[in-house]
Coordinates of N, CA and C in Angstrom, one line a residue:
M138 N 10.1 -11.6 -7.0 CA 9.5 -12.6 -6.4 C 8.3 -12.2 -7.3
Q139 N 7.5 -13.9 -7.7 CA 6.4 -13.4 -8.1 C 4.9 -13.2 -6.9
A140 N 4.2 -13.4 -7.4 CA 2.8 -13.0 -6.3 C 2.8 -14.7 -5.4
D141 N 2.8 -15.6 -6.4 CA 2.6 -17.1 -5.6 C 4.1 -17.5 -4.9
D142 N 5.1 -17.0 -5.3 CA 6.3 -17.5 -4.6 C 6.2 -16.6 -2.9
F143 N 5.5 -15.4 -3.4 CA 5.2 -14.6 -2.4 C 5.2 -15.0 -1.0
F144 N 3.7 -15.8 -1.5 CA 2.6 -16.1 -1.0 C 2.7 -17.3 -0.4
S145 N 3.3 -18.2 -1.3 CA 4.0 -19.4 -0.3 C 4.6 -19.1 0.7
A146 N 5.9 -18.4 0.6 CA 7.0 -18.2 1.3 C 6.1 -17.3 2.7
R147 N 5.5 -16.8 2.3 CA 4.8 -16.0 3.8 C 4.1 -17.1 4.5
E148 N 3.0 -18.1 3.9 CA 2.8 -19.2 4.3 C 3.6 -19.8 5.1
G149 N 4.5 -20.2 4.3 CA 5.7 -21.4 5.2 C 6.1 -20.8 6.1
L150 N 6.5 -19.5 6.4 CA 7.2 -18.6 7.4 C 6.1 -18.9 8.4
R151 N 4.7 -18.7 8.3 CA 3.4 -18.7 9.4 C 3.5 -20.4 10.1
R152 N 3.9 -21.3 9.2 CA 3.8 -22.6 9.7 C 4.8 -22.6 10.4
L153 N 6.2 -21.8 10.0 CA 6.9 -22.4 11.2 C 7.6 -21.6 12.0
L154 N 6.8 -20.5 12.4 CA 6.2 -19.8 13.5 C 5.2 -20.6 14.5
T155 N 4.4 -20.8 14.0 CA 3.4 -21.8 14.4 C 4.0 -23.4 15.1
T156 N 5.1 -23.5 14.7 CA 5.4 -25.2 15.1 C 6.6 -25.1 15.8
F157 N 7.0 -23.2 16.0 CA 8.0 -23.3 17.0 C 7.0 -23.5 18.0
R158 N 6.2 -22.1 18.3 CA 5.5 -21.5 19.1 C 4.9 -23.1 20.3
E159 N 4.3 -24.0 19.6 CA 3.5 -24.9 19.9 C 5.0 -26.4 20.3
A160 N 6.1 -26.3 19.7 CA 7.1 -27.1 20.2 C 8.1 -26.0 21.9
G161 N 7.5 -24.2 21.9 CA 8.0 -24.5 22.8 C 7.1 -24.8 23.8
H162 N 6.0 -24.5 23.8 CA 4.9 -25.1 24.7 C 4.9 -26.1 25.0
D163 N 5.2 -27.0 24.4 CA 5.3 -28.6 24.8 C 7.1 -29.2 25.4
L164 N 7.7 -28.1 25.3 CA 9.0 -27.9 26.4 C 8.5 -27.6 27.9
G165 N 7.4 -26.3 27.4 CA 7.0 -25.9 28.9 C 7.6 -24.3 29.4
M166 N 8.0 -23.8 28.2 CA 7.9 -22.4 27.7 C 6.9 -21.5 28.5
A167 N 7.3 -20.4 29.3 CA 5.7 -19.3 29.6 C 5.2 -18.7 29.0
E168 N 4.0 -19.0 28.8 CA 3.6 -18.2 27.3 C 3.6 -16.9 27.2
S169 N 4.1 -16.1 28.2 CA 4.5 -14.8 27.7 C 5.7 -15.0 26.8
E170 N 7.0 -15.4 27.1 CA 7.6 -16.1 25.9 C 7.2 -16.5 24.6
L171 N 6.1 -16.9 25.0 CA 6.1 -17.3 22.9 C 4.9 -16.7 22.8
A172 N 4.3 -15.6 23.3 CA 3.3 -14.8 22.4 C 3.7 -13.8 21.3
G173 N 5.2 -13.5 21.3 CA 5.9 -12.9 19.8 C 5.7 -14.1 19.0
L174 N 5.8 -15.1 19.0 CA 5.2 -16.1 17.7 C 3.9 -16.1 17.4
S175 N 2.8 -16.0 18.2 CA 1.8 -16.5 17.8 C 1.3 -14.9 17.1
S176 N 1.8 -13.5 17.9 CA 1.4 -12.3 17.3 C 1.9 -12.2 15.3
A177 N 3.3 -12.7 15.7 CA 3.8 -12.8 14.6 C 3.4 -13.8 13.2
A178 N 3.2 -14.9 13.7 CA 2.3 -15.7 13.0 C 0.7 -15.4 12.7
A179 N 0.0 -14.4 13.6 CA -1.2 -13.9 13.2 C -1.1 -12.6 12.2
A180 N -0.1 -12.0 12.0 CA 0.4 -11.1 11.1 C 0.8 -11.4 9.8
L181 N 1.1 -12.3 10.0 CA 1.1 -13.0 8.1 C -0.2 -13.6 7.9
D182 N -1.0 -13.8 9.1 CA -2.5 -14.0 7.7 C -3.5 -13.2 7.3
S183 N -2.6 -11.8 8.2 CA -3.4 -10.3 7.4 C -3.1 -10.1 6.5
P184 N -3.9 -9.4 5.2 CA -3.2 -8.8 4.1 C -2.3 -7.9 3.9
L185 N -1.5 -7.2 2.9 CA 0.1 -6.7 3.2 C -1.1 -5.1 2.5
V186 N -0.6 -4.6 3.3 CA -1.0 -3.1 2.9 C -0.1 -2.4 2.3
V187 N -0.2 -1.5 1.6 CA 0.3 -1.1 0.7 C -0.6 0.4 0.2
M188 N 0.2 1.6 0.7 CA 0.0 2.7 0.4 C 0.2 3.1 -1.0
V189 N -0.7 4.3 -1.5 CA -0.4 4.4 -3.0 C -0.7 6.0 -3.0
I190 N 0.4 7.2 -3.1 CA 0.0 8.0 -3.2 C 1.1 8.8 -4.6
G191 N 0.7 9.4 -4.6 CA 1.3 11.0 -6.0 C -0.3 11.8 -6.3
A192 N 0.3 12.8 -7.6 CA -0.4 14.2 -7.9 C -1.7 13.2 -7.9
K193 N -2.4 14.5 -8.1 CA -4.0 14.0 -8.4 C -3.5 13.7 -10.4
G194 N -4.7 12.3 -10.7 CA -4.0 12.4 -11.9 C -3.6 11.4 -12.5
S195 N -2.3 10.8 -12.1 CA -1.5 10.1 -11.8 C -1.6 8.7 -12.4
G196 N -2.6 8.5 -11.8 CA -3.1 6.7 -12.6 C -2.7 6.1 -11.2
K197 N -3.1 6.4 -9.5 CA -2.8 5.6 -8.6 C -4.5 4.6 -8.9
T198 N -5.4 5.1 -9.2 CA -6.9 4.0 -9.2 C -6.4 2.8 -10.3
S199 N -6.1 3.5 -11.2 CA -5.6 3.0 -12.5 C -4.7 2.0 -12.1
L200 N -3.3 2.2 -11.5 CA -2.4 1.2 -11.4 C -2.9 -0.2 -10.0
I201 N -4.2 0.7 -8.8 CA -4.4 -0.6 -8.1 C -5.0 -1.5 -8.7
E202 N -6.3 -0.7 -9.7 CA -7.2 -1.9 -10.6 C -6.2 -2.9 -11.4
T203 N -5.1 -2.5 -11.8 CA -4.3 -3.4 -12.6 C -3.3 -4.0 -11.6
L204 N -3.2 -4.2 -10.9 CA -2.1 -5.1 -9.8 C -3.4 -5.8 -9.1
L205 N -4.5 -5.5 -8.8 CA -6.1 -6.1 -8.7 C -6.3 -7.3 -9.3
G206 N -6.6 -7.2 -11.0 CA -7.2 -7.2 -12.2 C -8.3 -7.1 -12.4
E207 N -9.1 -6.1 -11.6 CA -10.3 -6.3 -11.6 C -10.7 -4.7 -11.4
Q208 N -11.3 -3.9 -12.3 CA -11.7 -2.8 -12.1 C -13.1 -2.3 -10.4
L209 N -12.5 -1.5 -9.6 CA -13.1 -1.1 -8.3 C -14.1 -0.2 -8.9
S210 N -15.4 -0.4 -8.9 CA -16.7 0.5 -9.0 C -16.5 1.3 -7.8
V211 N -16.8 2.7 -7.8 CA -16.6 3.8 -7.8 C -18.3 3.9 -7.0
L212 N -18.9 4.2 -5.7 CA -20.1 4.3 -5.0 C -20.2 5.8 -5.1
N213 N -19.6 6.3 -4.6 CA -19.6 7.7 -4.3 C -18.3 8.2 -4.9
D214 N -18.2 10.0 -4.1 CA -17.5 10.7 -5.0 C -16.1 10.3 -3.8
Q215 N -14.9 9.9 -4.5 CA -14.0 9.0 -3.6 C -13.0 10.3 -3.0
S216 N -13.3 12.0 -4.1 CA -12.6 13.0 -3.3 C -13.3 13.5 -2.3
A217 N -14.5 13.0 -1.8 CA -14.8 13.9 -0.5 C -14.1 13.6 1.0
M218 N -13.6 12.4 1.0 CA -12.2 12.0 1.4 C -10.7 11.8 1.6
P219 N -9.9 12.2 2.0 CA -8.8 12.7 1.6 C -8.2 11.2 1.7
I220 N -8.1 10.0 2.4 CA -8.0 8.8 2.2 C -8.6 7.8 1.7
V221 N -8.5 7.0 0.7 CA -9.4 5.8 0.3 C -8.9 4.2 1.1
V222 N -9.3 3.6 1.9 CA -9.0 2.5 2.1 C -9.2 1.3 1.2
W223 N -8.7 0.7 0.5 CA -9.6 -0.4 -0.3 C -9.4 -1.5 0.4
R224 N -10.6 -2.7 0.7 CA -10.5 -3.2 1.5 C -11.3 -4.8 0.7
Y225 N -11.0 -5.3 1.3 CA -12.2 -7.2 0.8 C -13.6 -6.9 0.8
G226 N -14.8 -7.0 0.7 CA -16.0 -7.1 1.4 C -16.7 -7.9 0.7
T227 N -17.6 -9.0 0.9 CA -18.2 -9.6 -0.1 C -19.7 -8.8 -1.0
H228 N -19.5 -7.4 -0.2 CA -20.4 -6.7 -1.0 C -20.0 -5.4 -1.2
L229 N -20.3 -4.5 -2.2 CA -19.9 -3.4 -2.2 C -20.5 -2.5 -1.2
A230 N -19.1 -1.7 -0.2 CA -19.8 -1.0 0.7 C -18.8 0.5 0.7
D231 N -18.9 1.5 1.2 CA -18.1 2.6 2.2 C -18.7 2.6 3.0
Q232 N -17.8 3.2 4.2 CA -18.1 3.5 5.4 C -16.8 4.3 5.7
I233 N -16.8 5.6 6.7 CA -16.0 6.0 6.9 C -15.8 6.1 8.2
E234 N -14.5 5.9 8.7 CA -13.9 4.9 9.7 C -12.6 5.5 10.3
N235 N -12.3 6.2 11.2 CA -11.2 6.4 12.1 C -10.6 7.3 11.1
D236 N -11.5 8.4 10.5 CA -10.9 9.7 9.5 C -10.8 9.2 8.1
F237 N -10.7 8.1 7.4 CA -10.3 7.1 6.4 C -12.1 6.7 5.8
R238 N -12.3 7.0 4.0 CA -12.9 5.9 3.7 C -12.6 4.8 3.5
E239 N -13.3 3.7 4.3 CA -13.5 2.6 3.6 C -14.2 2.0 2.3
S240 N -13.5 1.4 1.7 CA -14.4 1.1 0.5 C -14.3 -0.3 0.6
Y241 N -15.1 -1.1 0.7 CA -15.4 -2.6 0.3 C -15.8 -3.5 -0.9
R242 N -14.8 -3.9 -1.4 CA -14.9 -4.9 -2.6 C -15.0 -6.0 -2.7
P243 N -16.0 -7.0 -3.6 CA -15.8 -8.4 -3.7 C -14.5 -8.8 -4.3
C244 N -13.5 -8.5 -4.4 CA -12.4 -8.8 -5.1 C -11.4 -9.6 -4.7
S245 N -11.1 -10.9 -4.6 CA -10.8 -11.5 -4.1 C -9.3 -11.1 -3.6
A246 N -8.7 -10.9 -4.8 CA -6.9 -10.2 -4.8 C -7.2 -9.3 -3.3
L247 N -7.8 -8.4 -2.7 CA -8.0 -7.8 -1.8 C -7.8 -8.2 -0.3
K248 N -8.2 -9.6 -0.8 CA -8.1 -10.9 0.8 C -6.2 -10.7 0.7
E249 N -5.8 -10.4 -0.3 CA -4.3 -10.4 0.4 C -3.6 -9.5 0.3
F250 N -3.9 -7.9 -0.9 CA -3.8 -7.0 -0.3 C -4.6 -6.1 0.0
E251 N -4.4 -4.7 0.4 CA -5.2 -3.8 0.9 C -4.2 -2.8 0.5
F252 N -4.9 -1.2 -0.2 CA -4.5 -0.6 -0.3 C -5.0 0.9 0.3
I253 N -4.2 1.4 0.7 CA -4.5 2.6 1.0 C -4.3 3.8 -0.2
E254 N -5.5 4.8 -0.9 CA -5.1 5.6 -1.9 C -5.0 7.1 -1.3
V255 N -4.3 7.9 -1.7 CA -4.2 9.0 -1.0 C -4.3 9.8 -2.0
P256 N -5.9 10.2 -2.5 CA -6.3 10.8 -4.3 C -5.7 12.0 -4.1
D257 N -5.3 12.7 -3.5 CA -4.4 14.0 -3.8 C -4.0 14.4 -2.9
T258 N -2.2 14.0 -2.2 CA -1.2 14.6 -1.7 C -1.4 15.8 -0.8
C259 N -1.5 16.7 -2.2 CA -1.5 18.3 -1.6 C -2.7 18.6 -0.9
N260 N -3.8 18.0 -0.9 CA -5.1 18.6 -0.8 C -5.4 17.9 0.4
V261 N -4.4 17.0 1.7 CA -4.8 16.6 2.6 C -4.4 17.6 4.0
S262 N -5.5 17.9 4.5 CA -5.1 19.1 5.4 C -4.3 18.6 6.7
D263 N -4.4 17.3 6.7 CA -4.3 17.2 8.2 C -2.9 16.2 8.2
P264 N -1.6 16.8 8.6 CA -0.3 15.8 8.2 C -0.4 14.9 9.5
D265 N -1.2 14.8 10.1 CA -1.1 13.7 11.6 C -1.7 12.1 10.4
L266 N -2.7 12.9 10.1 CA -3.6 11.6 9.4 C -3.2 10.7 7.6
L267 N -1.9 11.5 7.4 CA -1.3 11.4 6.3 C -0.2 9.7 7.4
K268 N 0.4 10.9 7.9 CA 1.4 9.7 8.7 C 0.4 8.5 9.3
K269 N -0.4 8.6 9.9 CA -1.1 7.7 10.3 C -1.7 6.5 9.3
A270 N -1.8 6.8 8.3 CA -1.7 6.3 6.7 C -0.8 5.0 6.9
Y271 N 0.6 5.9 6.8 CA 1.8 5.6 6.7 C 2.2 4.5 7.5
L272 N 2.0 4.9 8.4 CA 2.4 3.7 10.1 C 1.9 2.2 9.5
I273 N 0.1 2.6 9.2 CA -0.6 1.5 9.0 C 0.3 0.8 7.7
A274 N 0.4 1.0 6.8 CA 1.3 0.9 5.7 C 2.4 -0.3 5.7
D275 N 2.4 -1.2 5.1 CA 3.8 -2.4 5.0 C 4.6 -2.1 3.9
A276 N 3.8 -1.2 2.5 CA 5.0 -0.6 2.2 C 4.6 1.0 1.3
V277 N 5.1 1.4 0.6 CA 4.7 2.5 -0.1 C 5.4 2.4 -1.5
L278 N 4.2 2.9 -2.8 CA 4.6 3.1 -4.1 C 4.2 4.7 -4.5
M279 N 5.3 5.2 -4.8 CA 4.5 6.5 -5.1 C 4.7 6.9 -7.0
V280 N 3.9 7.2 -7.0 CA 3.4 6.7 -8.7 C 3.6 8.4 -9.1
F281 N 4.2 8.3 -10.8 CA 4.3 9.5 -11.2 C 3.8 9.1 -12.9
A282 N 3.2 10.2 -13.2 CA 2.8 10.3 -14.5 C 3.8 10.9 -15.8
A283 N 4.5 9.8 -16.8 CA 4.9 10.3 -17.4 C 5.1 11.8 -18.1
T284 N 4.1 12.0 -18.3 CA 3.3 13.3 -18.8 C 4.3 14.3 -18.0
D285 N 3.9 14.0 -16.5 CA 4.6 15.2 -15.9 C 5.4 14.4 -14.7
P286 N 6.9 13.9 -15.0 CA 7.0 12.8 -13.6 C 8.2 14.2 -12.7
W287 N 8.3 15.5 -13.3 CA 9.3 16.2 -12.4 C 8.2 16.8 -11.0
D288 N 7.1 16.2 -11.4 CA 6.1 16.8 -10.0 C 7.0 16.3 -8.2
T289 N 7.4 17.1 -7.3 CA 7.9 17.2 -6.3 C 6.9 16.4 -4.9
E290 N 5.6 16.9 -5.3 CA 4.6 16.9 -4.1 C 5.2 15.4 -2.9
S291 N 4.4 14.4 -4.0 CA 5.1 12.9 -3.4 C 6.2 12.9 -2.5
F292 N 7.8 13.5 -3.2 CA 8.7 13.4 -2.5 C 8.5 14.5 -1.2
D293 N 7.8 15.6 -1.2 CA 8.0 16.1 -0.3 C 7.0 16.1 0.9
F294 N 5.8 15.2 0.7 CA 4.8 14.4 1.6 C 6.2 13.4 2.6
M295 N 7.3 12.7 1.5 CA 7.6 11.7 2.5 C 8.8 12.5 3.5
S296 N 9.5 13.1 2.5 CA 10.7 14.2 3.6 C 9.6 14.8 4.7
D297 N 8.6 14.8 4.8 CA 8.1 15.8 5.7 C 7.5 14.9 6.7
L298 N 7.5 13.4 6.6 CA 6.7 12.7 7.7 C 7.3 13.1 9.1
Q299 N 8.6 12.6 8.7 CA 9.8 12.5 9.9 C 9.5 11.6 10.7
I300 N 9.0 10.6 9.9 CA 9.5 9.0 11.0 C 10.2 8.3 11.0
S301 N 10.5 7.8 11.9 CA 12.1 7.1 12.4 C 11.9 6.0 11.7
V302 N 10.1 5.3 11.4 CA 9.9 4.1 11.1 C 10.2 3.9 9.9
K303 N 10.5 3.1 8.7 CA 10.4 3.7 7.2 C 10.2 2.1 6.7
R304 N 9.3 2.3 5.7 CA 9.0 1.6 5.2 C 9.4 1.4 3.7
P305 N 8.9 0.0 3.4 CA 10.0 -0.5 1.7 C 8.7 0.5 0.8
L306 N 10.0 1.4 -0.2 CA 9.3 2.8 -1.1 C 9.8 2.0 -2.4
A307 N 8.5 2.4 -3.2 CA 9.2 2.5 -4.7 C 8.2 2.8 -5.4
S308 N 9.0 3.5 -6.5 CA 8.4 4.7 -7.7 C 7.9 3.9 -9.1
V309 N 6.8 4.3 -9.4 CA 6.1 3.6 -10.1 C 5.4 4.8 -11.2
I310 N 6.1 4.6 -12.8 CA 5.8 5.6 -13.7 C 4.5 5.4 -14.5
T311 N 3.6 5.6 -14.9 CA 2.6 5.5 -15.3 C 2.5 6.1 -16.9
N312 N 1.9 5.7 -17.8 CA 1.7 6.4 -18.9 C 2.6 7.0 -19.8
I313 N 3.6 5.4 -19.8 CA 4.7 5.4 -20.4 C 4.8 5.7 -21.9
D314 N 3.5 5.3 -22.5 CA 3.6 5.4 -24.2 C 3.1 6.9 -24.9
Q315 N 3.5 7.9 -23.7 CA 3.7 8.9 -23.8 C 4.7 10.2 -24.3
R316 N 5.8 9.2 -23.9 CA 7.4 9.5 -23.9 C 8.3 8.5 -24.5
T317 N 9.6 9.1 -25.1 CA 10.1 8.3 -25.9 C 11.0 7.6 -24.8
E318 N 11.8 6.0 -25.7 CA 12.6 6.0 -24.4 C 13.5 6.4 -24.1
E319 N 14.4 7.6 -24.7 CA 15.5 8.2 -23.8 C 14.7 9.1 -22.7
E320 N 13.4 9.5 -23.3 CA 12.9 10.5 -22.0 C 12.8 9.2 -20.8
L321 N 11.8 8.2 -21.3 CA 11.4 7.7 -20.1 C 13.2 6.9 -19.2
Y322 N 14.7 6.5 -19.9 CA 16.0 6.9 -19.4 C 16.0 7.7 -18.4
A323 N 16.1 9.3 -18.8 CA 16.4 9.9 -17.8 C 15.0 10.1 -16.4
I324 N 13.6 9.9 -17.1 CA 12.7 10.0 -15.6 C 13.3 8.8 -15.1
T325 N 13.5 7.6 -15.3 CA 13.7 6.7 -14.7 C 15.1 7.1 -13.6
E326 N 16.1 7.3 -14.3 CA 17.1 8.0 -13.6 C 16.8 8.9 -12.3
L327 N 16.2 9.9 -12.6 CA 15.6 10.7 -11.6 C 14.8 9.9 -10.2
Q328 N 14.1 9.0 -11.3 CA 12.7 8.8 -10.0 C 13.9 7.6 -9.2
T329 N 14.8 7.0 -9.7 CA 15.9 6.2 -8.9 C 16.6 7.1 -7.8
M330 N 17.3 8.4 -8.3 CA 17.5 9.0 -7.3 C 17.2 9.9 -6.2
R331 N 15.8 9.8 -6.9 CA 14.6 10.1 -5.9 C 14.2 9.2 -4.5
V332 N 13.8 8.3 -4.9 CA 13.6 6.9 -4.2 C 14.8 6.4 -3.3
G333 N 16.0 5.9 -3.9 CA 17.1 6.0 -3.7 C 17.8 5.2 -2.2

């Protein structure tokens, strides 16, 4: 599904939920019975939150920049906080909020997508913080560099979460120009089995 199709479908669903709520109200249904429709419609107005994890140097920030179509200027040392949340803001700003570094950037794509970036999964000492970030996310991207695709840190992280809530999960391989087609095929097969 292309981004335009995704967002138009999302907008159509939001309008449909709003219409159902209004029809229920017109039919005299109790507000408590209609509350779920309102909250579901409001959730569709919020940006989609994507958690991006992977070993240090695997290309997480570059992937996010590619998906957004813009470079994200870094104000301070991003490694000072174990988890960075990229959000839309009219001015460049970084602030510490709820144990995360929230980095606001005037990138219009961040109105539709927010990214939770874990700069180095191994160096996040608080597993509860990782669980918190995972629960905030709508989807998870695990990033692997083709130069070191055998890394298991991200899979260890995902299996250690022990959370009953499942999020859509995809594996992304960066630096593919460093491998032959045969090697990439083997790497892709391995990653597919892991994400499975």
